[in-house]
């Protein structure tokens, strides 16, 4: 594939963001710069497995893993599926703000589809056996009007049949598959995973719950502000991390420490229905508390338990708005129940992280393995049952 669709974007990383260079964030094969300031927070021998990974770096991480994937073939006629190494999220990112027009936001996607439609293996399937990683939420690629946000990439002719791996999907689009946001933990071996699981299982959690987030003062009846108030009103039982400005951006251990020290972590919707914090929370062994079903339950079916109650707590946002005490709800869980739920969270940590070795871990399957095996399985099923359209 022409480098304009991937490597050239990385080579010009300084231009990918209208405010600052993205080069450090996208370095180290997408993991970003090595994490600092974690000594004394986590086991010393696991510090090298942590990076300040950007939430929009998944396209690079997946591409590097696929290049070394055990099932990769250099003979296209024997392939079950075809991966499209186009960094769609990076390509559109710089054009989402300021003076750029809809033509700027659509240009790269139009270019890649034109190139694909000239390839013989695309034309033999119409895209049914192709899949792509798109490292932003699906709504960044679903513009319906020229003056609206994002590109119209997903709505362009040719994208209809492609399986799309995104950090947030449209729950009503079969071809969208939600995969975990990248977190900072990138285990180097099976032993790293097992040691981390033991660490979060036995960690002394001093507070009942925590909330890390920034209030949205411009939003009427902002739900995050309500959560912060509830947290700060129960002194000693909740740890609040006010993420206004850049206080919680990559480069600080504040959020990780809060999640490690708390039994539960509050997870409202972010700018969209999902947020990276869900995975930071669960990797730290904290139990997520959700207020919208679409934040996780309608998103990450390949990666999370099928029974929401087995790994999380749900409190409808309207109940909170009407005065329900989050503290009281969480205190109603016995120590035995909390331990059981946490164990389910810990059990699923491997499926939520992206391993450091380009070949993957020895025997444990990480988020990449689950995603690719899932994509291959659905493409095989599509071929087997012949449920396609032109």
Short mmCIF file of N, CA, C and O in Angstrom, two decimals, residues 122-224:
data_model
loop_
_atom_site.label_atom_id
_atom_site.label_comp_id
_atom_site.label_asym_id
_atom_site.label_seq_id
_atom_site.Cartn_x
_atom_site.Cartn_y
_atom_site.Cartn_z
N UNK A 122 -9.97 -6.93 -3.91
CA UNK A 122 -11.13 -6.14 -3.47
C UNK A 122 -12.31 -6.42 -4.40
O UNK A 122 -13.43 -6.69 -3.94
N UNK A 123 -12.07 -6.39 -5.67
CA UNK A 123 -13.15 -6.54 -6.64
C UNK A 123 -13.78 -7.93 -6.61
O UNK A 123 -14.95 -8.09 -6.97
N UNK A 124 -13.04 -8.92 -6.16
CA UNK A 124 -13.60 -10.27 -6.11
C UNK A 124 -14.57 -10.45 -4.94
O UNK A 124 -15.37 -11.38 -4.93
N UNK A 125 -14.50 -9.56 -3.94
CA UNK A 125 -15.36 -9.71 -2.76
C UNK A 125 -16.22 -8.50 -2.47
O UNK A 125 -17.14 -8.58 -1.66
N UNK A 126 -15.89 -7.37 -3.08
CA UNK A 126 -16.62 -6.14 -2.76
C UNK A 126 -16.33 -5.62 -1.37
O UNK A 126 -17.10 -4.84 -0.82
N UNK A 127 -15.21 -6.08 -0.79
CA UNK A 127 -14.82 -5.60 0.53
C UNK A 127 -15.26 -6.46 1.69
O UNK A 127 -14.87 -6.19 2.84
N UNK A 128 -16.03 -7.51 1.48
CA UNK A 128 -16.53 -8.34 2.56
C UNK A 128 -15.41 -9.01 3.36
O UNK A 128 -15.58 -9.30 4.54
N UNK A 129 -14.29 -9.32 2.71
CA UNK A 129 -13.20 -9.98 3.42
C UNK A 129 -12.08 -9.01 3.78
O UNK A 129 -10.95 -9.42 4.00
N UNK A 130 -12.40 -7.72 3.86
CA UNK A 130 -11.44 -6.70 4.25
C UNK A 130 -11.81 -6.15 5.64
O UNK A 130 -13.00 -6.06 5.98
N UNK A 131 -10.79 -5.78 6.41
CA UNK A 131 -11.05 -5.11 7.69
C UNK A 131 -10.01 -4.01 7.89
O UNK A 131 -8.93 -4.02 7.29
N UNK A 132 -10.38 -3.05 8.74
CA UNK A 132 -9.56 -1.85 8.94
C UNK A 132 -9.63 -1.43 10.40
O UNK A 132 -10.62 -1.69 11.08
N UNK A 133 -8.56 -0.81 10.90
CA UNK A 133 -8.60 -0.18 12.22
C UNK A 133 -8.79 1.31 12.02
O UNK A 133 -8.11 1.92 11.19
N UNK A 134 -9.70 1.90 12.76
CA UNK A 134 -9.97 3.33 12.68
C UNK A 134 -9.87 3.86 14.11
O UNK A 134 -10.76 3.65 14.93
N UNK A 135 -8.76 4.53 14.43
CA UNK A 135 -8.38 4.81 15.80
C UNK A 135 -9.10 5.94 16.49
O UNK A 135 -8.56 6.51 17.45
N UNK A 136 -10.29 6.26 16.07
CA UNK A 136 -11.11 7.24 16.77
C UNK A 136 -12.50 6.65 16.93
O UNK A 136 -12.77 5.53 16.49
N UNK A 137 -13.43 7.39 17.53
CA UNK A 137 -14.79 6.90 17.67
C UNK A 137 -15.50 6.94 16.32
O UNK A 137 -15.16 7.74 15.44
N UNK A 138 -16.49 6.08 16.15
CA UNK A 138 -17.16 5.96 14.85
C UNK A 138 -17.79 7.27 14.39
O UNK A 138 -17.88 7.55 13.20
N UNK A 139 -18.20 8.11 15.35
CA UNK A 139 -18.91 9.35 15.00
C UNK A 139 -17.99 10.37 14.33
O UNK A 139 -18.47 11.30 13.69
N UNK A 140 -16.69 10.19 14.44
CA UNK A 140 -15.75 11.06 13.73
C UNK A 140 -15.71 10.76 12.24
O UNK A 140 -15.10 11.52 11.47
N UNK A 141 -16.35 9.66 11.84
CA UNK A 141 -16.35 9.26 10.43
C UNK A 141 -17.76 9.15 9.87
O UNK A 141 -17.97 8.51 8.84
N UNK A 142 -18.73 9.80 10.51
CA UNK A 142 -20.13 9.65 10.11
C UNK A 142 -20.81 11.01 9.87
O UNK A 142 -21.93 11.23 10.31
N UNK A 143 -20.15 11.89 9.20
CA UNK A 143 -20.76 13.20 8.90
C UNK A 143 -21.87 13.02 7.88
O UNK A 143 -21.70 12.39 6.84
N UNK A 144 -23.04 13.59 8.16
CA UNK A 144 -24.16 13.51 7.23
C UNK A 144 -24.39 14.80 6.45
O UNK A 144 -24.94 14.78 5.36
N UNK A 145 -23.94 15.93 7.02
CA UNK A 145 -24.04 17.22 6.34
C UNK A 145 -22.66 17.83 6.23
O UNK A 145 -21.84 17.70 7.13
N UNK A 146 -22.41 18.53 5.14
CA UNK A 146 -21.08 19.08 4.89
C UNK A 146 -20.61 19.99 6.02
O UNK A 146 -19.42 20.03 6.34
N UNK A 147 -21.53 20.70 6.64
CA UNK A 147 -21.14 21.67 7.67
C UNK A 147 -20.95 21.03 9.04
O UNK A 147 -20.53 21.70 9.99
N UNK A 148 -21.23 19.73 9.17
CA UNK A 148 -21.15 19.07 10.48
C UNK A 148 -19.75 18.56 10.77
O UNK A 148 -18.84 18.63 9.96
N UNK A 149 -19.60 17.99 11.96
CA UNK A 149 -18.32 17.47 12.46
C UNK A 149 -17.89 16.22 11.69
O UNK A 149 -18.70 15.42 11.25
N UNK A 150 -16.59 16.02 11.57
CA UNK A 150 -16.03 14.77 11.11
C UNK A 150 -15.99 14.58 9.61
O UNK A 150 -16.33 15.47 8.83
N UNK A 151 -15.56 13.40 9.21
CA UNK A 151 -15.56 13.03 7.80
C UNK A 151 -16.79 12.16 7.53
O UNK A 151 -17.47 11.72 8.46
N UNK A 152 -17.06 11.87 6.28
CA UNK A 152 -18.15 10.97 5.93
C UNK A 152 -17.60 9.64 5.44
O UNK A 152 -18.25 8.92 4.68
N UNK A 153 -16.42 9.27 5.93
CA UNK A 153 -15.71 8.09 5.46
C UNK A 153 -16.57 6.83 5.48
O UNK A 153 -16.62 6.09 4.49
N UNK A 154 -17.25 6.57 6.57
CA UNK A 154 -18.04 5.34 6.68
C UNK A 154 -19.21 5.33 5.72
O UNK A 154 -19.69 4.26 5.31
N UNK A 155 -19.66 6.50 5.30
CA UNK A 155 -20.80 6.57 4.38
C UNK A 155 -20.39 6.60 2.91
O UNK A 155 -21.25 6.62 2.03
N UNK A 156 -19.09 6.60 2.64
CA UNK A 156 -18.63 6.64 1.26
C UNK A 156 -18.83 5.29 0.58
O UNK A 156 -18.70 4.24 1.22
N UNK A 157 -19.15 5.28 -0.73
CA UNK A 157 -19.25 4.01 -1.47
C UNK A 157 -17.95 3.23 -1.32
O UNK A 157 -16.87 3.76 -1.48
N UNK A 158 -18.07 1.95 -1.01
CA UNK A 158 -16.89 1.11 -0.83
C UNK A 158 -16.65 0.75 0.62
O UNK A 158 -16.10 -0.31 0.92
N UNK A 159 -17.07 1.60 1.58
CA UNK A 159 -16.86 1.31 3.00
C UNK A 159 -17.94 0.41 3.58
O UNK A 159 -17.78 -0.13 4.67
N UNK A 160 -19.01 0.21 2.86
CA UNK A 160 -20.18 -0.46 3.41
C UNK A 160 -19.89 -1.85 3.94
O UNK A 160 -20.40 -2.25 4.99
N UNK A 161 -19.07 -2.64 3.23
CA UNK A 161 -18.87 -4.04 3.58
C UNK A 161 -17.61 -4.31 4.40
O UNK A 161 -17.32 -5.46 4.72
N UNK A 162 -16.85 -3.29 4.74
CA UNK A 162 -15.59 -3.46 5.45
C UNK A 162 -15.85 -3.58 6.96
O UNK A 162 -16.57 -2.76 7.54
N UNK A 163 -15.26 -4.59 7.60
CA UNK A 163 -15.32 -4.68 9.06
C UNK A 163 -14.39 -3.62 9.64
O UNK A 163 -13.22 -3.55 9.28
N UNK A 164 -14.93 -2.81 10.55
CA UNK A 164 -14.20 -1.66 11.07
C UNK A 164 -13.97 -1.81 12.57
O UNK A 164 -14.93 -1.91 13.34
N UNK A 165 -12.72 -1.84 13.00
CA UNK A 165 -12.37 -1.90 14.42
C UNK A 165 -12.15 -0.48 14.91
O UNK A 165 -11.26 0.22 14.43
N UNK A 166 -12.97 -0.04 15.87
CA UNK A 166 -12.94 1.32 16.39
C UNK A 166 -12.96 1.29 17.91
O UNK A 166 -13.39 0.31 18.52
N UNK A 167 -12.55 2.38 18.55
CA UNK A 167 -12.60 2.44 20.01
C UNK A 167 -14.01 2.71 20.52
O UNK A 167 -14.29 2.53 21.72
N UNK A 168 -14.92 3.15 19.65
CA UNK A 168 -16.35 3.22 19.98
C UNK A 168 -17.13 2.99 18.71
O UNK A 168 -16.83 3.57 17.67
N UNK A 169 -18.11 2.10 18.77
CA UNK A 169 -18.88 1.74 17.58
C UNK A 169 -20.28 2.33 17.60
O UNK A 169 -20.76 2.80 18.64
N UNK A 170 -20.92 2.27 16.45
CA UNK A 170 -22.36 2.50 16.37
C UNK A 170 -23.02 1.16 16.68
O UNK A 170 -22.87 0.21 15.91
N UNK A 171 -23.73 1.03 17.79
CA UNK A 171 -24.28 -0.28 18.19
C UNK A 171 -25.23 -0.88 17.16
O UNK A 171 -25.51 -2.08 17.22
N UNK A 172 -25.72 -0.09 16.22
CA UNK A 172 -26.69 -0.58 15.26
C UNK A 172 -26.08 -0.79 13.87
O UNK A 172 -26.79 -0.96 12.91
N UNK A 173 -24.76 -0.79 13.80
CA UNK A 173 -24.07 -1.06 12.53
C UNK A 173 -23.26 -2.34 12.69
O UNK A 173 -22.28 -2.39 13.44
N UNK A 174 -23.63 -3.38 11.98
CA UNK A 174 -22.98 -4.69 12.07
C UNK A 174 -21.49 -4.62 11.79
O UNK A 174 -20.70 -5.37 12.37
N UNK A 175 -21.07 -3.73 10.92
CA UNK A 175 -19.68 -3.68 10.49
C UNK A 175 -18.77 -2.90 11.44
O UNK A 175 -17.57 -2.92 11.29
N UNK A 176 -19.34 -2.22 12.42
CA UNK A 176 -18.57 -1.56 13.47
C UNK A 176 -18.31 -2.55 14.60
O UNK A 176 -19.24 -3.19 15.10
N UNK A 177 -17.05 -2.68 15.00
CA UNK A 177 -16.68 -3.50 16.15
C UNK A 177 -15.89 -2.63 17.11
O UNK A 177 -14.89 -2.01 16.73
N UNK A 178 -16.33 -2.56 18.36
CA UNK A 178 -15.63 -1.75 19.36
C UNK A 178 -14.51 -2.58 20.00
O UNK A 178 -14.74 -3.71 20.44
N UNK A 179 -13.31 -2.01 20.04
CA UNK A 179 -12.16 -2.64 20.68
C UNK A 179 -11.66 -1.72 21.80
O UNK A 179 -11.94 -0.53 21.79
N UNK A 180 -10.93 -2.25 22.77
CA UNK A 180 -10.49 -1.42 23.90
C UNK A 180 -9.61 -0.24 23.49
O UNK A 180 -8.76 -0.35 22.60
N UNK A 181 -9.84 0.89 24.13
CA UNK A 181 -8.92 2.02 24.02
C UNK A 181 -7.54 1.54 24.49
O UNK A 181 -7.45 0.78 25.46
N UNK A 182 -6.46 2.00 23.89
CA UNK A 182 -5.13 1.69 24.44
C UNK A 182 -4.96 2.32 25.81
O UNK A 182 -5.33 3.46 26.04
N UNK A 183 -4.41 1.54 26.74
CA UNK A 183 -4.07 2.05 28.06
C UNK A 183 -2.55 2.15 28.16
O UNK A 183 -1.84 1.94 27.19
N UNK A 184 -2.04 2.42 29.36
CA UNK A 184 -0.59 2.59 29.52
C UNK A 184 0.17 1.30 29.78
O UNK A 184 1.39 1.27 29.67
N UNK A 185 -0.54 0.22 30.12
CA UNK A 185 0.12 -1.04 30.47
C UNK A 185 0.30 -1.91 29.23
O UNK A 185 -0.69 -2.30 28.60
N UNK A 186 1.55 -2.24 28.90
CA UNK A 186 1.85 -3.08 27.74
C UNK A 186 2.78 -4.20 28.19
O UNK A 186 4.01 -4.10 28.11
N UNK A 187 2.19 -5.29 28.68
CA UNK A 187 2.99 -6.38 29.24
C UNK A 187 3.97 -6.96 28.23
O UNK A 187 3.66 -7.10 27.05
N UNK A 188 5.15 -7.32 28.75
CA UNK A 188 6.20 -7.87 27.90
C UNK A 188 6.18 -9.38 27.85
O UNK A 188 6.85 -10.00 27.01
N UNK A 189 5.43 -9.99 28.76
CA UNK A 189 5.42 -11.44 28.86
C UNK A 189 4.19 -11.89 29.63
O UNK A 189 3.49 -11.07 30.25
N UNK A 190 3.92 -13.20 29.60
CA UNK A 190 2.84 -13.74 30.42
C UNK A 190 3.06 -13.41 31.89
O UNK A 190 2.11 -13.11 32.63
N UNK A 191 4.31 -13.49 32.33
CA UNK A 191 4.60 -13.24 33.75
C UNK A 191 4.26 -11.81 34.16
O UNK A 191 3.85 -11.56 35.29
N UNK A 192 4.45 -10.85 33.24
CA UNK A 192 4.05 -9.47 33.53
C UNK A 192 2.55 -9.40 33.83
O UNK A 192 2.11 -8.71 34.77
N UNK A 193 1.77 -10.09 33.02
CA UNK A 193 0.31 -10.09 33.20
C UNK A 193 -0.06 -10.70 34.55
O UNK A 193 -0.85 -10.13 35.31
N UNK A 194 0.51 -11.86 34.85
CA UNK A 194 0.18 -12.55 36.09
C UNK A 194 0.61 -11.75 37.31
O UNK A 194 -0.13 -11.69 38.31
N UNK A 195 1.80 -11.14 37.24
CA UNK A 195 2.26 -10.33 38.37
C UNK A 195 1.36 -9.12 38.57
O UNK A 195 1.03 -8.75 39.72
N UNK A 196 0.93 -8.49 37.47
CA UNK A 196 0.05 -7.33 37.59
C UNK A 196 -1.30 -7.72 38.18
O UNK A 196 -1.84 -7.02 39.05
N UNK A 197 -1.84 -8.85 37.73
CA UNK A 197 -3.11 -9.31 38.28
C UNK A 197 -3.00 -9.56 39.78
O UNK A 197 -3.90 -9.19 40.55
N UNK A 198 -1.92 -10.17 40.23
CA UNK A 198 -1.72 -10.40 41.66
C UNK A 198 -1.58 -9.08 42.42
O UNK A 198 -2.11 -8.92 43.52
N UNK A 199 -0.90 -8.12 41.80
CA UNK A 199 -0.70 -6.82 42.44
C UNK A 199 -2.03 -6.10 42.67
O UNK A 199 -2.30 -5.62 43.78
N UNK A 200 -2.87 -6.02 41.64
CA UNK A 200 -4.13 -5.28 41.81
C UNK A 200 -5.12 -6.07 42.67
O UNK A 200 -5.98 -5.49 43.33
N UNK A 201 -4.98 -7.40 42.67
CA UNK A 201 -5.87 -8.23 43.51
C UNK A 201 -5.59 -7.99 45.00
O UNK A 201 -6.51 -7.95 45.81
N UNK A 202 -4.33 -7.84 45.36
CA UNK A 202 -3.94 -7.74 46.77
C UNK A 202 -3.67 -6.31 47.22
O UNK A 202 -3.31 -6.09 48.38
N UNK A 203 -3.87 -5.34 46.32
CA UNK A 203 -3.56 -3.95 46.67
C UNK A 203 -4.52 -3.44 47.75
O UNK A 203 -5.71 -3.74 47.74
N UNK A 204 -4.00 -2.66 48.67
CA UNK A 204 -4.80 -2.09 49.75
C UNK A 204 -5.59 -0.89 49.22
O UNK A 204 -5.03 0.15 48.91
N UNK A 205 -6.91 -1.06 49.13
CA UNK A 205 -7.78 0.00 48.59
C UNK A 205 -8.40 0.76 49.75
O UNK A 205 -9.26 0.24 50.46
N UNK A 206 -7.98 2.00 49.89
CA UNK A 206 -8.31 2.78 51.09
C UNK A 206 -9.62 3.55 50.97
O UNK A 206 -10.15 4.03 51.97
N UNK A 207 -10.12 3.74 49.73
CA UNK A 207 -11.35 4.51 49.56
C UNK A 207 -12.42 3.66 48.87
O UNK A 207 -12.11 2.74 48.11
N UNK A 208 -13.68 3.99 49.15
CA UNK A 208 -14.79 3.22 48.58
C UNK A 208 -14.89 3.43 47.07
O UNK A 208 -15.02 2.47 46.32
N UNK A 209 -14.84 4.70 46.64
CA UNK A 209 -14.94 4.95 45.20
C UNK A 209 -14.18 6.21 44.84
O UNK A 209 -13.73 6.98 45.70
N UNK A 210 -14.00 6.41 43.54
CA UNK A 210 -13.28 7.59 43.05
C UNK A 210 -13.91 8.07 41.76
O UNK A 210 -14.68 7.35 41.11
N UNK A 211 -13.60 9.31 41.43
CA UNK A 211 -14.00 9.85 40.13
C UNK A 211 -12.90 10.74 39.60
O UNK A 211 -12.45 11.66 40.28
N UNK A 212 -12.47 10.44 38.38
CA UNK A 212 -11.49 11.27 37.69
C UNK A 212 -12.14 11.86 36.45
O UNK A 212 -12.56 11.13 35.56
N UNK A 213 -12.24 13.17 36.41
CA UNK A 213 -12.88 13.82 35.27
C UNK A 213 -12.96 15.31 35.48
O UNK A 213 -12.78 15.81 36.59
N UNK A 214 -13.25 16.00 34.39
CA UNK A 214 -13.36 17.46 34.43
C UNK A 214 -14.82 17.87 34.31
O UNK A 214 -15.54 17.35 33.47
N UNK A 215 -15.26 18.79 35.15
CA UNK A 215 -16.63 19.30 35.00
C UNK A 215 -16.78 20.09 33.71
O UNK A 215 -15.81 20.67 33.22
N UNK A 216 -17.96 20.07 33.17
CA UNK A 216 -18.25 20.81 31.93
C UNK A 216 -19.14 22.00 32.28
O UNK A 216 -20.37 21.89 32.28
N UNK A 217 -18.50 23.10 32.61
CA UNK A 217 -19.24 24.27 33.10
C UNK A 217 -20.18 24.87 32.07
O UNK A 217 -21.14 25.54 32.41
N UNK A 218 -19.88 24.61 30.78
CA UNK A 218 -20.72 25.18 29.73
C UNK A 218 -21.98 24.36 29.48
O UNK A 218 -22.85 24.77 28.72
N UNK A 219 -22.07 23.17 30.10
CA UNK A 219 -23.21 22.29 29.90
C UNK A 219 -24.19 22.45 31.06
O UNK A 219 -23.82 22.33 32.23
N UNK A 220 -25.44 22.70 30.74
CA UNK A 220 -26.46 22.87 31.76
C UNK A 220 -26.69 21.53 32.48
O UNK A 220 -26.80 20.49 31.85
N UNK A 221 -26.78 21.57 33.80
CA UNK A 221 -26.98 20.37 34.62
C UNK A 221 -25.93 19.30 34.30
O UNK A 221 -26.25 18.11 34.14
N UNK A 222 -24.70 19.72 34.21
CA UNK A 222 -23.60 18.82 33.86
C UNK A 222 -23.52 17.65 34.82
O UNK A 222 -23.40 17.84 36.05
N UNK A 223 -23.57 16.42 34.29
CA UNK A 223 -23.59 15.23 35.13
C UNK A 223 -22.24 15.01 35.82
O UNK A 223 -22.19 14.53 36.97
N UNK A 224 -21.16 15.36 35.16
CA UNK A 224 -19.85 15.18 35.78
C UNK A 224 -19.72 16.07 37.03
O UNK A 224 -19.13 15.65 38.03
#
